[in-house]
mmCIF file of C-alpha atoms in Angstrom:
data_model
loop_
_atom_site.group_PDB
_atom_site.id
_atom_site.type_symbol
_atom_site.label_atom_id
_atom_site.label_comp_id
_atom_site.label_asym_id
_atom_site.label_seq_id
_atom_site.Cartn_x
_atom_site.Cartn_y
_atom_site.Cartn_z
ATOM 1 C CA MET L 394 112.178 115.758 100.834
ATOM 2 C CA GLU L 395 115.200 117.550 101.801
ATOM 3 C CA PRO L 396 116.589 120.597 99.728
ATOM 4 C CA ILE L 397 119.811 120.086 98.226
ATOM 5 C CA THR L 398 122.593 122.002 100.152
ATOM 6 C CA HIS L 399 126.288 122.375 98.463
ATOM 7 C CA PRO L 400 128.543 125.389 98.495
ATOM 8 C CA GLY L 401 127.858 127.501 95.329
ATOM 9 C CA PHE L 402 124.772 125.376 94.670
ATOM 10 C CA ALA L 403 122.015 127.700 93.562
ATOM 11 C CA PRO L 404 118.440 126.018 93.028
ATOM 12 C CA PRO L 405 117.133 126.535 89.492
ATOM 13 C CA GLN L 406 114.178 128.795 88.832
ATOM 14 C CA LEU L 407 111.100 126.947 89.314
ATOM 15 C CA PRO L 408 107.723 127.608 88.159
ATOM 16 C CA PRO L 409 105.104 128.722 90.796
ATOM 17 C CA PRO L 410 103.717 125.803 92.311
ATOM 18 C CA ARG L 411 100.222 124.444 91.312
ATOM 19 C CA PRO L 412 97.521 124.303 93.759
ATOM 20 C CA PRO L 413 96.406 120.616 94.953
ATOM 21 C CA MET L 414 93.722 118.938 93.090
ATOM 22 C CA GLN L 415 91.298 116.387 94.702
ATOM 23 C CA SER L 416 88.633 114.224 93.260
ATOM 24 C CA PRO L 417 84.914 115.090 94.257
ATOM 25 C CA ASP L 418 84.980 112.006 96.701
ATOM 26 C CA GLY L 419 88.288 112.627 97.819
ATOM 27 C CA ARG L 420 89.969 109.398 96.763
ATOM 28 C CA TRP L 421 92.580 111.109 94.402
ATOM 29 C CA LEU L 422 94.734 113.887 95.947
ATOM 30 C CA LEU L 423 97.485 115.423 94.050
ATOM 31 C CA THR L 424 100.158 117.897 95.036
ATOM 32 C CA ASN L 425 103.333 119.048 93.406
ATOM 33 C CA ASP L 426 105.231 116.274 94.814
ATOM 34 C CA GLU L 427 102.957 113.580 95.552
ATOM 35 C CA LEU L 428 99.751 111.627 94.473
ATOM 36 C CA THR L 429 97.668 109.815 97.077
ATOM 37 C CA LEU L 430 95.188 107.395 95.571
ATOM 38 C CA GLU L 431 92.825 105.704 98.176
ATOM 39 C CA GLY L 432 95.162 106.382 100.847
ATOM 40 C CA HIS L 433 98.194 105.085 99.064
ATOM 41 C CA SER L 434 100.953 107.784 98.602
ATOM 42 C CA TYR L 435 103.287 107.782 95.549
ATOM 43 C CA SER L 436 106.058 110.143 94.976
ATOM 44 C CA LEU L 437 105.756 111.951 91.581
ATOM 45 C CA LEU L 438 109.384 110.956 90.967
ATOM 46 C CA GLU L 439 108.699 107.293 91.323
ATOM 47 C CA LEU L 440 105.883 107.606 88.544
ATOM 48 C CA GLU L 441 106.327 107.637 84.872
ATOM 49 C CA GLN L 442 102.731 107.952 83.759
ATOM 50 C CA VAL L 443 99.206 107.628 84.961
ATOM 51 C CA SER L 444 96.535 106.178 82.667
ATOM 52 C CA VAL L 445 92.759 105.796 82.933
ATOM 53 C CA GLN L 446 90.552 103.183 81.069
ATOM 54 C CA PRO L 447 87.078 102.127 81.708
ATOM 55 C CA VAL L 448 86.551 98.227 82.515
ATOM 56 C CA ARG L 449 83.305 96.117 81.845
ATOM 57 C CA TRP L 450 82.611 93.351 84.237
ATOM 58 C CA LEU L 451 82.514 90.606 81.577
ATOM 59 C CA LEU L 452 81.064 88.029 83.980
ATOM 60 C CA TRP L 453 78.101 89.852 84.887
ATOM 61 C CA ILE L 454 77.490 90.854 81.112
ATOM 62 C CA MET L 455 77.555 87.126 80.196
ATOM 63 C CA VAL L 456 75.562 85.950 82.916
ATOM 64 C CA GLY L 457 72.982 88.764 82.341
ATOM 65 C CA GLY L 458 72.856 87.884 78.789
ATOM 66 C CA LEU L 459 72.483 84.071 79.634
ATOM 67 C CA VAL L 460 69.529 84.833 81.913
ATOM 68 C CA LEU L 461 67.721 87.044 79.654
ATOM 69 C CA GLY L 462 68.214 84.839 76.657
ATOM 70 C CA GLY L 463 67.190 81.750 78.741
ATOM 71 C CA PHE L 464 64.001 83.267 80.004
ATOM 72 C CA THR L 465 63.298 84.778 76.605
ATOM 73 C CA LEU L 466 63.622 81.345 74.975
ATOM 74 C CA ALA L 467 61.804 79.568 77.598
ATOM 75 C CA PHE L 468 58.787 82.124 77.240
ATOM 76 C CA LEU L 469 58.908 81.747 73.216
ATOM 77 C CA GLN L 470 58.835 77.894 73.619
ATOM 78 C CA ASN L 471 55.758 78.405 75.956
ATOM 79 C CA TRP L 472 57.877 76.641 78.876
ATOM 80 C CA ILE L 473 56.995 79.382 81.543
ATOM 81 C CA ARG L 474 54.012 81.695 81.930
ATOM 82 C CA THR L 475 54.217 85.547 81.323
ATOM 83 C CA PRO L 476 54.839 86.578 85.016
ATOM 84 C CA THR L 477 57.688 84.357 85.269
ATOM 85 C CA ALA L 478 59.240 85.314 82.104
ATOM 86 C CA MET L 479 58.956 89.005 82.828
ATOM 87 C CA LEU L 480 60.531 88.445 86.101
ATOM 88 C CA GLY L 481 63.324 86.383 84.700
ATOM 89 C CA MET L 482 64.109 89.136 81.941
ATOM 90 C CA GLY L 483 63.884 91.984 84.029
ATOM 91 C CA ILE L 484 66.618 90.068 86.240
ATOM 92 C CA GLY L 485 68.655 89.351 83.108
ATOM 93 C CA ALA L 486 68.439 92.951 82.108
ATOM 94 C CA LEU L 487 69.583 94.195 85.404
ATOM 95 C CA LEU L 488 72.497 91.872 85.412
ATOM 96 C CA LEU L 489 73.464 93.236 81.876
ATOM 97 C CA ALA L 490 73.123 96.721 83.249
ATOM 98 C CA TRP L 491 75.219 96.177 86.307
ATOM 99 C CA GLY L 492 77.964 94.401 84.092
ATOM 100 C CA ARG L 493 77.799 97.263 81.559
ATOM 101 C CA ARG L 494 78.373 99.880 84.587
ATOM 102 C CA GLY L 495 82.000 98.292 85.296
ATOM 103 C CA ALA L 496 84.587 100.512 86.914
ATOM 104 C CA ILE L 497 87.331 102.707 86.008
ATOM 105 C CA ARG L 498 90.947 101.165 86.117
ATOM 106 C CA ILE L 499 93.760 103.596 87.328
ATOM 107 C CA ARG L 500 97.300 102.400 86.103
ATOM 108 C CA LEU L 501 100.306 103.847 87.601
ATOM 109 C CA HIS L 502 103.492 103.161 85.368
ATOM 110 C CA ARG L 503 106.282 103.241 88.121
ATOM 111 C CA LEU L 504 109.715 103.512 87.024
ATOM 112 C CA GLY L 505 111.844 100.336 87.469
ATOM 113 C CA ARG L 506 109.037 98.704 89.266
ATOM 114 C CA GLU L 507 105.769 96.599 88.411
ATOM 115 C CA GLU L 508 102.611 98.951 87.858
ATOM 116 C CA ALA L 509 100.072 99.743 90.452
ATOM 117 C CA HIS L 510 96.417 99.246 89.788
ATOM 118 C CA HIS L 511 93.480 100.858 91.327
ATOM 119 C CA ALA L 512 89.686 100.580 90.629
ATOM 120 C CA LEU L 513 87.547 103.436 91.155
ATOM 121 C CA GLY L 514 83.744 103.863 90.441
ATOM 122 C CA GLY L 515 82.249 106.568 88.722
ATOM 123 C CA GLU L 516 82.316 108.272 85.185
ATOM 124 C CA LEU L 517 85.370 108.245 83.099
ATOM 125 C CA GLN L 518 85.052 111.886 82.434
ATOM 126 C CA THR L 519 85.613 112.484 86.083
ATOM 127 C CA TRP L 520 88.892 110.831 86.300
ATOM 128 C CA GLN L 521 90.524 111.811 82.917
ATOM 129 C CA PRO L 522 91.202 115.238 83.898
ATOM 130 C CA LEU L 523 92.905 114.396 87.061
ATOM 131 C CA ALA L 524 94.974 111.850 85.208
ATOM 132 C CA SER L 525 96.140 114.244 82.560
ATOM 133 C CA GLU L 526 97.176 116.756 85.285
ATOM 134 C CA THR L 527 98.910 114.108 87.090
ATOM 135 C CA ASN L 528 100.961 113.316 84.064
ATOM 136 C CA VAL L 529 101.851 117.054 83.682
ATOM 137 C CA ARG L 530 102.905 117.185 87.175
ATOM 138 C CA ILE L 531 104.984 114.126 86.786
ATOM 139 C CA TYR L 532 106.912 115.764 83.739
ATOM 140 C CA LEU L 533 107.282 118.704 85.399
ATOM 141 C CA ARG L 534 108.395 117.058 88.725
ATOM 142 C CA HIS L 535 111.179 115.112 86.708
ATOM 143 C CA GLN L 536 112.166 118.252 84.864
ATOM 144 C CA ARG L 537 112.789 119.981 88.228
ATOM 145 C CA ALA L 538 114.943 117.080 89.705
ATOM 146 C CA ALA L 539 116.890 117.033 86.421
ATOM 147 C CA ALA L 540 117.345 120.892 86.736
ATOM 148 C CA GLU L 541 118.541 120.527 90.498
ATOM 149 C CA ALA L 542 120.852 117.588 89.602
ATOM 150 C CA MET L 543 122.512 119.737 86.899
ATOM 151 C CA ALA L 544 122.566 122.690 88.949
ATOM 152 C CA LEU L 545 124.397 120.443 91.824
ATOM 153 C CA LEU L 546 126.803 118.961 89.267
ATOM 154 C CA ALA L 547 127.780 122.426 87.787
ATOM 155 C CA ALA L 548 128.359 123.758 91.489
ATOM 156 C CA GLU L 549 130.561 120.447 92.253
ATOM 157 C CA GLN L 550 132.537 120.827 88.859
ATOM 158 C CA ALA L 551 133.156 124.713 89.793
ATOM 159 C CA ALA L 552 134.205 123.719 93.228
ATOM 160 C CA ALA L 553 136.811 121.119 91.952
ATOM 161 C CA ALA L 554 137.837 123.419 89.086
ATOM 162 C CA ALA L 555 138.578 126.184 91.832
ATOM 163 C CA GLU L 556 140.525 123.758 94.085
ATOM 164 C CA ALA L 557 142.571 122.571 91.331
ATOM 165 C CA ALA L 558 143.357 126.136 90.266
ATOM 166 C CA GLU L 559 144.258 126.812 94.014
ATOM 167 C CA PHE L 560 146.553 123.962 94.424
ATOM 168 C CA GLY L 561 148.200 123.910 91.005
ATOM 169 C CA PRO L 562 148.472 121.288 88.441
ATOM 170 C CA ASP L 563 151.456 119.440 90.379
ATOM 171 C CA ALA L 564 149.039 118.866 93.258
ATOM 172 C CA ASP L 565 147.828 115.538 91.753
ATOM 173 C CA ALA L 566 150.930 114.443 90.903
ATOM 174 C CA SER L 567 152.072 111.545 93.256
ATOM 175 C CA PRO L 568 155.500 111.790 95.168
ATOM 176 C CA SER L 569 158.438 110.146 93.038
ATOM 177 C CA ILE L 570 159.898 107.075 94.304
ATOM 178 C CA PRO L 571 163.780 107.042 93.909
ATOM 179 C CA THR L 572 165.021 104.065 92.025
ATOM 180 C CA SER L 573 168.121 102.546 93.330
#
């Protein structure tokens, strides 16, 4: 992003830049101006907030529960023998555990646009500190942009006031048209 230039414009005092943060697997990279998530880059000015939540794979949980319950019921009714029942119940338990594992949904709330979603693996505790730091940096970036805009506006108003004082109050008056 280009720095703003205007005569009489002095950029506001900014806090020192924070060091870049990166997830252990490198899929989340955060700088002071940009968030890169799985190769997609987002400017912090276009983001409003980042939220992280765990998502369970409901289909796998339902299939695992159905397989586990079905083989247990079949075993208890003496429809199948023990080795077959143990194999079926083991597969059902594995499907249940797989669905319980789930994923982590990253939701990027973008200003004036629809939300962007990313799914990442791993534990929720890995992604929560990155999300909270991203929200802090989004706030700081918006505050910095607002301070720059206010300083630029003040510089433009000061330049307009100096120009008006130089030419006097009659400089804006339009020439009078003689009437006949």
